[in-house]
């Protein structure tokens, strides 16, 4: 008889198992953390070689200053720079040395706004600190107040009340840059998210992605359900051969079909339209196979009883098969939605107008010849995956059941 393991051995084994699972979870979650962290970083933090694990925008010490400056400009939550308002930045130096030089960046500099050209600057020294007052002398209000301050290196130390977005050396001075000196608390923390939303028509991109993905899911479910039911429950000559032929098409790489599909859509005049984004992907071999496996798992007695009662195949499909295969349809819907929502190559080929671009193509707005805006790119990427993550958690139970019952690994 095999002796029972000691209690401490069982506890040790369980602890080792949890340690492995936790380590794996951390490794899997790290890319998501890095994306979220980068979406909250300043441009300098996002591009510097030394990793920044906690962005300055997440440090509560900066929130009070962001709220005060935002309230002076327009709102303590989202900031702004209203006409006639003055924003006062404090830089603590402890001693009065050379006066800081303040400039407002002009286009085409990054983080510049031509409406800020009418800003009046006044610098005073009081109680061991420089106070830089910036007054909106224009007639309009706007969102961002970009500012650069050059402060002499002769100062032994200096401390601006709001941590600058970048610090660089310029001869005898340090250049401190803020992309927005009147941010407000939420405008400061979610600066990249707000600017990413304004940088491109993401509302249109989201609509295109959701519309094409949902249409593919609904149309694909309808076609796949009918084909799978015929292959699973309707006897006809050559059924196995037809099913094998359909399955064999899975061996054809999708890239091989790009040119034929493009030529076909071009001759139909469907390029740069929703037809081009949706129609070629309505019929899914994977969906047919998945739902067929579900229909085969249903008891034959259900269909025999329905036939005795006079039910047609159409009635059997809608009244028996579909209600009992909800996990399979949810699984197919999630896979199809993910594939359509995340598609990049096909929308890139068949669309050329900004109105028809999808969310994945919209992310290219942050990659230019002068460089990449990693903060904006990660913020837009975070926005793009939120609907996917939310949908997965809502349909998680059905998704797991569908994968388990169909035998998909």
PDB file of C-alpha atoms in Angstrom, residues 104-109 111-119 142 144 146:
ATOM      1  CA  UNK A 104       5.126  79.454 -26.305  1.00  0.00           C
ATOM      2  CA  UNK A 105       5.968  76.828 -28.983  1.00  0.00           C
ATOM      3  CA  UNK A 106       4.800  77.770 -32.453  1.00  0.00           C
ATOM      4  CA  UNK A 107       3.855  75.402 -35.278  1.00  0.00           C
ATOM      5  CA  UNK A 108       5.138  73.092 -36.623  1.00  0.00           C
ATOM      6  CA  UNK A 109       6.633  72.217 -33.241  1.00  0.00           C
ATOM      7  CA  UNK A 111       2.491  70.331 -28.824  1.00  0.00           C
ATOM      8  CA  UNK A 112       1.962  73.801 -30.240  1.00  0.00           C
ATOM      9  CA  UNK A 113      -1.263  75.683 -30.758  1.00  0.00           C
ATOM     10  CA  UNK A 114      -1.441  78.845 -32.917  1.00  0.00           C
ATOM     11  CA  UNK A 115      -4.240  80.155 -30.678  1.00  0.00           C
ATOM     12  CA  UNK A 116      -1.717  80.401 -27.832  1.00  0.00           C
ATOM     13  CA  UNK A 117       0.310  83.077 -29.686  1.00  0.00           C
ATOM     14  CA  UNK A 118      -1.610  85.835 -27.899  1.00  0.00           C
ATOM     15  CA  UNK A 119      -0.493  84.608 -24.495  1.00  0.00           C
ATOM     16  CA  UNK A 142      -8.849  76.358 -26.333  1.00  0.00           C
ATOM     17  CA  UNK A 144      -3.966  73.062 -24.521  1.00  0.00           C
ATOM     18  CA  UNK A 146       2.003  74.369 -24.374  1.00  0.00           C
TER      19      UNK A 146
END
